[in-house]
XYZ file of C-alpha atoms in Angstrom:
151
model
C 0.069 0.013 -0.023
C 1.007 3.516 -0.682
C 1.244 5.869 2.217
C 0.652 9.652 1.670
C 2.801 12.053 3.770
C 1.753 15.489 4.870
C 4.023 18.448 4.357
C 4.948 18.040 8.123
C 6.436 14.657 7.309
C 4.022 12.266 9.012
C 1.701 9.713 7.405
C -1.751 11.123 7.396
C -3.838 8.700 5.251
C -3.423 5.377 3.633
C -4.709 5.028 0.029
C -6.074 1.935 -1.359
C -9.680 1.575 -0.220
C -11.800 4.492 -1.227
C -14.223 5.828 1.400
C -17.770 7.044 0.318
C -21.485 6.143 0.460
C -22.686 2.656 -0.432
C -25.453 2.139 -2.925
C -27.772 1.184 -0.129
C -27.111 4.377 1.794
C -27.849 6.426 -1.375
C -31.048 4.575 -1.978
C -32.247 5.172 1.601
C -31.586 8.982 1.221
C -33.551 9.050 -2.117
C -36.528 7.204 -0.606
C -36.657 9.743 2.324
C -36.271 12.618 -0.149
C -39.103 11.129 -2.248
C -41.312 10.680 0.858
C -40.807 14.363 1.938
C -41.522 15.676 -1.607
C -44.853 13.651 -1.587
C -45.825 15.364 1.656
C -44.617 18.926 0.829
C -45.444 19.012 -2.961
C -49.337 19.208 -2.661
C -49.093 21.904 -0.048
C -46.831 24.064 -2.223
C -49.134 23.568 -5.170
C -52.111 24.629 -3.014
C -50.297 27.776 -1.968
C -49.489 28.661 -5.615
C -53.182 28.381 -6.567
C -54.256 30.438 -3.671
C -51.872 33.198 -4.554
C -53.199 33.394 -8.079
C -56.697 33.964 -6.683
C -55.281 36.553 -4.216
C -53.457 38.325 -7.130
C -56.756 38.517 -9.298
C -58.431 40.064 -6.175
C -55.756 42.665 -5.960
C -55.830 43.434 -9.623
C -59.527 43.772 -9.563
C -59.287 46.176 -6.684
C -56.712 48.213 -8.546
C -58.808 48.375 -11.727
C -61.960 49.409 -9.484
C -59.969 52.175 -7.885
C -58.839 53.502 -11.337
C -62.415 53.144 -12.608
C -63.641 55.338 -9.643
C -61.076 57.958 -10.514
C -62.217 57.916 -14.084
C -65.833 58.336 -12.802
C -64.772 61.350 -10.699
C -63.086 63.056 -13.705
C -65.610 62.241 -16.491
C -68.929 61.803 -14.389
C -69.492 58.290 -15.738
C -67.764 54.934 -15.924
C -66.422 53.733 -19.213
C -68.861 51.939 -21.285
C -68.626 48.293 -21.957
C -67.351 48.880 -25.670
C -64.695 51.189 -24.269
C -63.675 48.810 -21.532
C -60.667 48.891 -19.282
C -58.600 50.286 -22.113
C -60.210 53.595 -21.179
C -57.997 53.682 -18.089
C -54.867 54.099 -20.214
C -56.089 55.648 -23.321
C -58.621 58.417 -23.822
C -61.781 57.135 -25.474
C -63.260 59.219 -28.289
C -66.652 59.359 -26.417
C -65.166 61.118 -23.361
C -64.551 64.932 -23.095
C -62.887 65.111 -19.820
C -59.986 62.588 -19.193
C -57.102 63.147 -16.786
C -55.540 59.698 -17.294
C -53.801 57.481 -17.551
C -55.442 56.133 -14.437
C -53.038 53.073 -13.884
C -49.373 53.633 -12.996
C -48.032 50.939 -15.332
C -50.277 52.005 -18.267
C -50.970 48.521 -19.227
C -54.169 46.425 -18.742
C -52.827 42.895 -17.737
C -54.793 39.601 -18.029
C -55.731 37.626 -15.011
C -53.190 35.355 -13.366
C -54.440 32.520 -15.534
C -53.847 34.421 -18.866
C -57.464 35.331 -19.499
C -58.680 38.967 -20.090
C -60.670 40.538 -17.290
C -64.442 40.893 -18.116
C -65.979 44.322 -17.794
C -69.560 45.591 -18.171
C -70.881 48.978 -17.532
C -73.667 49.471 -16.446
C -73.355 46.223 -14.510
C -75.878 43.840 -13.304
C -74.530 43.990 -9.652
C -73.273 47.579 -9.387
C -72.351 50.561 -11.446
C -69.848 48.241 -13.335
C -69.156 44.593 -13.138
C -65.464 43.548 -13.332
C -64.565 39.889 -12.918
C -62.381 36.947 -13.811
C -63.778 33.519 -14.442
C -60.849 31.831 -12.692
C -58.565 29.031 -13.942
C -61.126 27.066 -15.984
C -62.449 30.264 -17.804
C -66.136 29.215 -17.129
C -68.662 30.678 -14.825
C -68.914 29.155 -11.343
C -66.447 26.661 -10.011
C -64.682 26.059 -6.764
C -61.281 26.652 -5.420
C -58.967 27.944 -8.195
C -61.760 27.628 -10.724
C -63.996 29.981 -8.735
C -64.899 33.378 -10.312
C -63.296 36.466 -8.788
C -65.770 39.231 -8.679
C -65.673 42.986 -8.026
C -69.060 43.088 -6.280
C -68.382 40.588 -3.505
């Protein structure tokens, strides 16, 4: 066997047999990691879904505030045909417009990639602003539930 010497002159390690993890030890660690991932994974995915709903609620609140500012300036809410675009560009049908009413000057889609739906006058209030959730259809539960401005 070969001895390796340190710079101080003494033998510090014998080479020959390599030390490391055995295949069984690696398999045990992989099984434990898989078990932990199966417990934690669904909880993480649930939090991601809930955060998209919360983001949609916040965006609807932001749009609602901007629509209220638009109303204060022009005396009315934008019509359904003008839509949310009226918050960043002056519609031809409006005389008084002190916009843009959104800081970022962009109308983003909901967190699931669908456009927000807007109607004025609305069935539930002066305007209805809502997202149909992940499934893009009315109703639903959880992440598929509609996010509404009037609730």
